[in-house]
């Protein structure tokens, strides 16, 4: 086995005093002391979530407060880990949105199963389910980790609507065929 | 068994493929035989041809002949007879095959026709698929995928029509979704013979309605929902309950009467959502009565017999003690499956007990409900449980009064409903096997909770002596036991030989013990049933009258 002896360069005087090195270190320290924080005091402080982030799936209402989900169960069908459970129901005839006919009676998303894939949002024909900015969920029991319909609407809130499909439908129904 | 006469065959060419089809077949059916689907809405194999939807347009040609000499005109290039293609498309449903006929189902013209028809159909069609019960089994959705444009060129206001109309107690109509195929109208005229539906108004305002002051309330109304190619007619019971793509389909037999309507039971995760007819051209065509469609509700009925909590071995021990006391009578059932009746008969033989079966009759409707409301009276005859057409239990009542019977085994039969008085019931010890609570189960010393027809597998023999099988659609109620298992345990408990209570073993015994069933197994029974020889019972008079595909023997001889 052969090895090579490397000649170590002798230290200069300044180097031997350590002073320039200490000053150099202190410079970095003082610079960081006055610079704004790069980290967040999580969980008290929370990051801003960029648009399009795929957080916890939620159900949303339109700006008129109508629940957008019509319980078509496409999301339940497409969800790869079968996290979604829906019990469809009929909207009572005296409800202002009775013309929509159908809405979920129960809507559960099991967040222990959800893989945040976003396929439910992708498939929804009513733009009713959105993966929004909630990214952290915790609970003490398995049951707590299942978001029910009330929780989903609480998390979802209201989103702008581009179509007002059902409002237009109702207006057309009220206008009748007179326009023809 | 009489073989049907061989139909006369006609050779036709579908997209160049040669096939011989029975004379009188139309082009849609002929294409189906070569595996080609000709999309259609108004055509239904069991209804008259209306030819109004124009979705089935095809190109048609006949071999060319010289008009004067009738000589075939040959194509020099190929050496074959030239084909004279009709320049305009023809409807496939209304075109009957003729010898040498050529059909194009995939040509550019045909495709263009389909796209045109689809565009017009979709002009006024609502964007309802997310809330429409037909989604997933909708012909319009399917054809829109194949021939739809994907967007609409129609910029005017869509038509509005009545939505959510109650057509009858079981059917809800959404007129906007109707494609005006008139299948439902033809069904009510031709099959249900209750002509209540029709179109009013013209053009795109055409609207399906019920005759004023009438309702679509006949007992076959839900068949209109089945045959409606779109979601216009929906079942009020099934409305908004579940999407069809989640449902598992199990072949079953309707236990409503001895017609033995072939059905499909649709369930998800052990819950049944609906029952629809299954096509069997020898029994029920594609129809079934509404009354048979709600029978699934008995699975989760309030009065379902729940296990008492006693260990099964205790129940069996008590039952055995009662049975070994002698003077036993066995009341079998025309509702039990063939396999259960066989085990019931075996139990009775082992106990030297007299056997009874409760007859159950009602008015037949001449279509798919017969007078004999036991689905398996013929099974009781074939298995030797009885040798006469069953009546009431008067004879059993007399024997109880005379003190000759001390213990009665009832396989699912409510003895008090069958005519025994409460005093007579009090005089005997009762061992009851059944799925639902009734006066007999209340009076019984031992109750074995058993399964409904939807939770077990077996077979029935219908009024034509057609052996038909049903399979379990949903798992049984927790704690309830299959009737076959209980009967087999009882047979063993009183000293009989058991060959096993599973279908394979019971069928081995059945095939060995009953001449008419030799060489048969459960698996060998075809989906559309197997006609058995009925000569042995030709002397008996059965209660059934004439119904769809059934002529009672007596009527046949006099006719
Ligand atoms: S994000 Fe994916 S996994 Fe989660 S509920 Fe939606 S479809 Fe299911
Ligand atoms: S896909 Fe949309 S409308 Fe359909 S059930 Fe899911 S959230 Fe509701
Ligand atoms: S009838 Fe068919 S195409 Fe029309 S809304 Fe219903 S599912 Fe959709
Ligand atoms: S309701 Fe259905 S079956 Fe009747 S005409 Fe309309 S589309 Fe055809
Ligand atoms: S199916 Fe032929 S015209 Fe409708």
XYZ file of C-alpha atoms in Angstrom, chain B residues 59-553:
495
model
C -77.312 1.345 -46.131
C -79.084 -1.410 -47.988
C -78.333 -3.132 -51.269
C -79.714 -6.048 -53.260
C -77.931 -8.118 -55.910
C -78.495 -6.500 -59.287
C -80.564 -8.296 -61.914
C -81.546 -7.344 -65.364
C -85.100 -6.013 -65.246
C -86.174 -7.683 -68.448
C -84.467 -11.048 -68.286
C -84.065 -11.392 -64.474
C -80.482 -12.425 -65.226
C -77.935 -11.485 -62.580
C -75.683 -8.622 -63.651
C -72.094 -9.525 -62.978
C -69.245 -7.232 -62.083
C -66.485 -7.843 -64.639
C -63.725 -6.867 -62.221
C -64.616 -9.185 -59.331
C -66.661 -11.794 -61.103
C -69.402 -11.381 -58.500
C -72.939 -10.145 -58.906
C -73.184 -6.356 -58.722
C -74.911 -4.854 -55.717
C -77.577 -2.278 -56.261
C -77.209 0.062 -53.277
C -80.259 2.113 -52.423
C -79.050 5.721 -52.566
C -80.860 6.751 -49.377
C -80.414 5.173 -45.951
C -83.049 2.761 -44.650
C -84.157 2.014 -41.103
C -82.734 -1.239 -39.799
C -85.564 -1.961 -37.407
C -88.236 -1.860 -40.098
C -86.274 -3.769 -42.726
C -86.790 -7.509 -42.834
C -83.968 -9.566 -44.263
C -84.293 -10.872 -47.811
C -82.068 -13.460 -49.504
C -78.799 -11.979 -50.685
C -79.416 -8.649 -48.965
C -76.320 -6.530 -48.327
C -76.144 -4.133 -45.388
C -73.574 -1.507 -44.481
C -73.639 -0.488 -40.844
C -70.336 1.359 -40.698
C -70.210 3.381 -43.907
C -69.551 7.158 -43.864
C -73.173 7.831 -44.801
C -74.449 5.735 -41.907
C -72.107 7.441 -39.501
C -73.210 10.845 -40.739
C -76.859 9.839 -40.306
C -76.255 8.808 -36.731
C -74.440 12.024 -35.984
C -77.269 14.023 -37.480
C -79.922 12.195 -35.483
C -77.895 12.625 -32.304
C -77.437 16.340 -32.868
C -81.179 16.832 -33.261
C -81.960 14.679 -30.243
C -79.545 16.666 -28.109
C -80.751 20.098 -29.249
C -83.388 20.337 -26.570
C -82.034 17.715 -24.218
C -81.375 19.010 -20.688
C -77.945 18.864 -19.071
C -79.336 16.526 -16.462
C -76.959 13.581 -16.467
C -75.581 14.348 -12.964
C -79.068 14.159 -11.468
C -80.558 11.649 -13.895
C -81.206 8.132 -12.665
C -80.646 6.689 -16.111
C -77.027 7.859 -16.245
C -74.825 4.840 -16.691
C -77.470 2.814 -18.500
C -78.699 5.545 -20.827
C -78.730 4.829 -24.551
C -78.578 8.549 -25.307
C -75.429 8.929 -23.235
C -73.884 5.919 -24.942
C -74.700 7.083 -28.449
C -73.612 10.630 -27.584
C -70.207 9.192 -26.762
C -70.101 7.401 -30.097
C -71.818 9.892 -32.382
C -72.144 13.129 -30.437
C -70.518 16.344 -31.493
C -69.282 17.179 -28.006
C -70.630 20.705 -28.104
C -73.871 22.318 -29.202
C -74.371 24.532 -32.240
C -77.838 25.413 -30.991
C -77.762 28.963 -29.649
C -81.504 29.473 -29.149
C -83.343 28.810 -25.898
C -83.913 25.159 -25.169
C -87.482 23.927 -24.964
C -88.906 23.551 -21.506
C -91.276 20.736 -20.688
C -92.818 19.414 -17.493
C -90.295 17.833 -15.186
C -91.186 15.652 -12.179
C -94.653 14.635 -13.385
C -96.291 11.897 -11.384
C -97.539 9.493 -14.029
C -98.776 6.971 -11.551
C -98.099 5.629 -8.097
C -94.783 4.129 -9.116
C -93.596 6.082 -12.146
C -92.265 9.650 -12.373
C -91.862 11.351 -15.757
C -89.362 13.983 -16.869
C -90.584 15.099 -20.286
C -87.489 17.099 -21.164
C -85.473 13.893 -21.301
C -87.974 12.021 -23.486
C -86.734 11.183 -26.982
C -90.274 10.434 -28.182
C -89.510 6.852 -29.074
C -93.020 5.699 -28.051
C -91.775 2.451 -26.546
C -93.719 3.146 -23.365
C -96.892 3.873 -25.322
C -96.580 0.688 -27.327
C -95.932 -1.290 -24.156
C -99.061 -0.065 -22.433
C -101.091 -0.786 -25.561
C -99.640 -4.108 -26.551
C -98.501 -5.847 -23.406
C -100.209 -4.259 -20.429
C -103.393 -3.626 -22.456
C -103.950 -0.432 -20.501
C -103.757 2.275 -23.135
C -103.202 5.368 -21.005
C -100.092 7.022 -22.459
C -99.820 9.192 -25.550
C -98.121 12.187 -27.122
C -99.757 15.605 -27.250
C -98.604 18.674 -29.214
C -96.425 18.639 -32.268
C -92.851 18.927 -33.410
C -90.385 19.759 -30.705
C -93.299 20.497 -28.392
C -94.411 16.853 -28.462
C -94.929 15.772 -24.900
C -95.680 12.409 -23.379
C -98.745 12.535 -21.142
C -101.242 10.335 -19.463
C -104.845 10.332 -20.620
C -106.634 13.066 -18.620
C -108.124 11.709 -15.441
C -106.214 8.445 -15.687
C -102.987 7.217 -14.205
C -100.346 4.762 -15.281
C -101.171 2.449 -12.432
C -101.437 -1.025 -13.895
C -99.322 -3.704 -12.277
C -96.854 -3.615 -15.182
C -96.180 0.125 -15.152
C -92.535 -0.183 -14.110
C -91.693 -2.043 -17.309
C -92.032 1.299 -19.068
C -89.185 2.523 -16.873
C -87.058 -0.451 -17.931
C -87.649 0.021 -21.643
C -87.402 3.803 -21.698
C -84.024 4.245 -23.413
C -83.437 7.503 -21.527
C -84.183 8.841 -18.057
C -87.629 10.190 -18.872
C -89.514 7.493 -17.024
C -88.056 6.754 -13.634
C -89.105 4.450 -10.842
C -90.370 6.456 -7.887
C -89.118 3.782 -5.513
C -85.580 3.726 -6.952
C -85.450 7.462 -7.702
C -82.234 9.052 -6.458
C -81.375 6.012 -4.340
C -78.153 4.820 -5.964
C -76.172 5.120 -9.162
C -76.514 1.979 -11.247
C -72.802 1.535 -11.793
C -72.317 0.687 -8.136
C -74.867 -2.117 -8.193
C -74.001 -5.783 -8.402
C -76.328 -7.870 -10.558
C -77.442 -11.311 -9.437
C -79.719 -13.566 -11.435
C -82.784 -14.553 -9.493
C -86.322 -15.866 -9.846
C -89.341 -13.922 -8.662
C -91.111 -15.873 -5.913
C -94.400 -14.072 -6.418
C -96.221 -16.825 -8.292
C -95.681 -20.051 -10.179
C -94.851 -18.136 -13.364
C -91.248 -17.922 -12.162
C -90.371 -14.574 -13.704
C -86.621 -14.331 -14.364
C -85.142 -11.353 -12.582
C -81.954 -9.505 -11.846
C -81.421 -8.333 -8.275
C -79.326 -5.159 -8.021
C -77.463 -4.747 -4.751
C -74.582 -2.839 -3.255
C -72.717 -3.940 -0.158
C -75.427 -6.296 0.983
C -78.330 -3.910 0.391
C -80.793 -4.545 -2.421
C -81.854 -1.450 -4.350
C -84.049 -2.764 -7.115
C -85.262 -5.786 -9.030
C -85.631 -5.773 -12.794
C -86.779 -8.444 -15.235
C -84.297 -10.658 -17.038
C -85.092 -11.677 -20.569
C -86.367 -15.207 -20.989
C -88.313 -15.676 -24.189
C -89.943 -18.839 -22.867
C -91.216 -17.387 -19.607
C -91.519 -13.648 -19.156
C -90.053 -12.115 -22.327
C -88.550 -8.917 -20.902
C -91.318 -8.066 -18.435
C -92.215 -8.461 -14.803
C -95.068 -7.252 -12.579
C -94.568 -4.248 -10.316
C -95.700 -6.256 -7.326
C -92.707 -8.570 -7.640
C -90.258 -5.682 -7.660
C -90.898 -4.627 -4.103
C -90.418 -8.075 -2.592
C -86.798 -7.222 -1.774
C -88.143 -5.086 1.037
C -88.807 -8.242 3.036
C -85.057 -8.636 3.533
C -84.958 -5.666 5.889
C -88.557 -5.867 7.074
C -89.415 -4.903 10.639
C -90.803 -8.343 11.411
C -87.700 -10.213 10.318
C -87.024 -13.040 12.767
C -83.922 -12.147 14.733
C -81.738 -14.751 16.405
C -82.824 -15.090 20.033
C -79.365 -15.332 21.443
C -79.758 -18.971 22.476
C -76.872 -21.022 21.153
C -77.831 -22.875 17.975
C -76.982 -26.180 19.686
C -79.667 -25.539 22.340
C -82.271 -24.880 19.685
C -81.285 -28.047 17.912
C -81.376 -30.072 21.125
C -84.876 -28.855 22.006
C -86.093 -29.484 18.478
C -84.600 -32.963 18.481
C -86.304 -33.809 21.773
C -89.663 -32.692 20.363
C -89.184 -34.588 17.118
C -88.090 -37.774 18.840
C -91.292 -37.695 20.894
C -93.093 -39.062 17.821
C -96.484 -38.146 16.368
C -94.903 -35.524 14.152
C -96.442 -33.803 11.136
C -94.318 -31.865 8.661
C -95.700 -28.819 6.904
C -93.487 -28.087 3.911
C -93.824 -25.095 1.705
C -94.400 -24.301 -1.918
C -92.205 -21.302 -1.325
C -89.201 -23.361 -0.362
C -86.635 -24.154 -2.987
C -86.487 -27.568 -4.596
C -83.455 -28.425 -2.473
C -85.233 -27.464 0.757
C -88.334 -29.413 -0.208
C -86.170 -32.425 -0.861
C -84.620 -32.157 2.598
C -88.055 -31.541 4.116
C -89.315 -34.731 2.496
C -86.224 -36.555 3.745
C -86.863 -35.325 7.284
C -90.505 -36.440 7.069
C -89.485 -39.904 5.831
C -86.998 -40.225 8.659
C -89.704 -39.314 11.180
C -92.431 -41.354 9.429
C -94.394 -38.142 9.531
C -97.304 -37.102 7.347
C -96.463 -34.210 5.036
C -98.581 -31.225 4.107
C -98.044 -28.239 1.853
C -100.121 -25.118 2.062
C -101.793 -24.163 -1.190
C -101.816 -20.475 -1.889
C -104.026 -19.163 -4.634
C -105.174 -15.814 -5.876
C -106.559 -14.445 -9.067
C -104.185 -14.770 -12.006
C -103.819 -11.736 -14.252
C -103.307 -13.686 -17.448
C -99.874 -12.138 -18.000
C -97.176 -12.859 -15.471
C -99.016 -13.565 -12.231
C -100.629 -16.968 -12.077
C -103.341 -18.243 -9.785
C -100.875 -20.408 -7.881
C -98.972 -18.021 -5.663
C -96.490 -20.666 -4.584
C -93.422 -20.356 -6.770
C -92.533 -24.001 -6.335
C -95.627 -26.185 -6.061
C -94.213 -28.352 -8.859
C -91.034 -28.780 -6.833
C -93.025 -30.294 -3.977
C -94.472 -32.815 -6.428
C -91.131 -33.624 -8.036
C -89.396 -34.132 -4.695
C -92.234 -36.351 -3.488
C -93.107 -34.045 -0.615
C -96.731 -34.276 -1.753
C -98.557 -36.136 -4.483
C -101.623 -33.923 -4.855
C -102.112 -30.269 -5.649
C -101.906 -28.634 -2.219
C -104.968 -27.214 -0.534
C -105.563 -26.121 3.045
C -104.534 -27.721 6.319
C -107.978 -29.024 7.326
C -106.687 -32.603 7.422
C -103.860 -31.609 9.749
C -106.367 -29.742 11.922
C -108.494 -32.891 12.248
C -105.480 -34.970 13.215
C -104.482 -32.433 15.838
C -108.041 -32.439 17.217
C -107.944 -36.224 17.289
C -104.690 -36.043 19.223
C -102.788 -37.967 16.584
C -100.243 -35.192 16.070
C -98.214 -33.838 18.945
C -95.484 -31.929 17.128
C -95.607 -29.919 13.927
C -92.559 -28.874 11.929
C -93.374 -25.868 9.779
C -90.959 -24.774 7.083
C -91.833 -21.108 6.775
C -95.584 -21.605 6.738
C -97.837 -19.603 9.011
C -100.179 -22.323 10.219
C -102.829 -19.963 11.534
C -102.946 -18.087 8.243
C -103.348 -21.500 6.609
C -106.460 -22.230 8.631
C -105.427 -23.792 11.943
C -107.077 -22.220 14.985
C -105.198 -20.866 17.975
C -106.557 -23.770 20.084
C -105.196 -26.271 17.618
C -101.820 -24.529 17.657
C -101.830 -24.590 21.436
C -102.350 -28.374 21.429
C -99.124 -29.111 19.585
C -95.468 -28.271 19.962
C -94.233 -26.320 16.951
C -90.779 -26.274 15.429
C -90.666 -23.301 13.092
C -88.153 -22.472 10.397
C -88.767 -19.115 8.846
C -87.536 -15.687 7.976
C -90.345 -13.531 9.316
C -92.341 -13.394 12.523
C -95.986 -14.397 12.476
C -98.575 -16.106 14.691
C -96.901 -19.477 14.196
C -93.438 -18.288 15.120
C -94.956 -16.664 18.200
C -96.606 -19.941 19.224
C -93.586 -22.073 18.357
C -91.437 -23.823 20.951
C -88.366 -23.673 18.745
C -87.741 -21.005 16.104
C -84.891 -21.209 13.625
C -84.436 -17.833 11.880
C -83.713 -18.606 8.243
C -83.062 -16.721 5.039
C -85.188 -15.020 2.410
C -84.998 -15.996 -1.230
C -82.601 -13.123 -1.884
C -80.072 -14.404 0.633
C -79.860 -18.021 -0.443
C -79.361 -20.049 -3.573
C -81.625 -22.746 -4.911
C -84.089 -23.547 -7.629
C -87.813 -23.438 -8.307
C -89.942 -25.388 -10.756
C -92.487 -23.123 -12.384
C -95.915 -23.793 -13.869
C -94.403 -25.063 -17.120
C -92.303 -27.594 -15.127
C -89.295 -25.431 -15.959
C -86.487 -25.810 -13.458
C -84.965 -22.380 -12.826
C -82.241 -21.393 -10.403
C -81.656 -18.328 -8.292
C -78.462 -17.224 -6.586
C -78.003 -15.394 -3.332
C -77.741 -11.688 -3.995
C -76.862 -10.445 -0.533
C -75.352 -12.067 2.556
C -77.838 -13.499 5.033
C -78.983 -11.736 8.177
C -76.442 -12.199 10.952
C -77.410 -15.196 13.022
C -79.930 -16.539 10.550
C -79.171 -19.922 9.013
C -79.824 -21.238 5.544
C -82.957 -23.415 5.540
C -80.959 -26.201 3.907
C -78.504 -26.258 6.774
C -81.220 -26.333 9.464
C -83.158 -29.083 7.692
C -80.011 -31.116 7.229
C -79.131 -30.719 10.906
C -82.609 -31.867 11.896
C -82.339 -34.892 9.605
C -79.044 -35.856 11.235
C -80.328 -35.124 14.733
C -83.165 -37.633 14.344
C -80.843 -40.312 13.049
C -80.836 -39.717 9.306
C -77.871 -39.820 6.957
C -76.517 -36.479 5.900
C -74.768 -36.053 2.601
C -74.026 -32.425 3.297
C -76.235 -29.382 3.068
C -74.345 -27.472 0.380
C -75.844 -27.231 -3.088
C -73.405 -29.654 -4.661
C -74.124 -32.384 -2.121
C -77.878 -31.866 -2.101
C -77.895 -32.004 -5.878
C -75.891 -35.205 -5.837
C -78.660 -36.707 -3.698
C -81.380 -35.136 -5.843
C -79.882 -36.505 -9.050
C -79.533 -39.960 -7.512
C -82.958 -40.010 -5.890
C -85.266 -38.376 -8.405
C -85.506 -39.915 -11.875
C -86.432 -36.688 -13.644
C -83.332 -34.955 -12.311
C -80.769 -37.663 -13.085
C -77.389 -36.334 -14.242
C -78.260 -32.794 -13.218
C -76.282 -30.496 -10.955
C -77.098 -27.013 -9.775
C -74.383 -25.591 -11.987
C -75.797 -27.372 -15.028
C -79.172 -25.621 -14.861
C -79.060 -23.056 -17.682
C -79.766 -19.401 -16.910
C -83.024 -19.603 -18.814
C -84.137 -22.782 -17.067
C -84.623 -26.385 -18.072
C -87.954 -27.876 -19.043
C -88.672 -31.133 -17.173
C -90.972 -33.946 -18.248
C -94.366 -33.537 -16.587
C -96.190 -36.736 -17.661
C -96.330 -38.082 -14.101
C -98.589 -35.246 -13.010
C -100.717 -34.806 -16.113
C -103.749 -36.147 -14.226
C -103.625 -33.359 -11.654
C -105.630 -30.180 -12.054
C -103.567 -27.130 -11.298
C -105.113 -23.801 -10.407
C -103.265 -21.804 -13.087
C -105.099 -20.297 -15.995
C -103.593 -19.115 -19.230
C -100.733 -16.661 -19.025
C -97.885 -15.361 -21.181
C -96.126 -18.446 -22.635
C -98.273 -20.867 -20.638
C -101.280 -22.834 -21.769
C -102.645 -25.083 -19.033
C -102.731 -28.677 -20.225
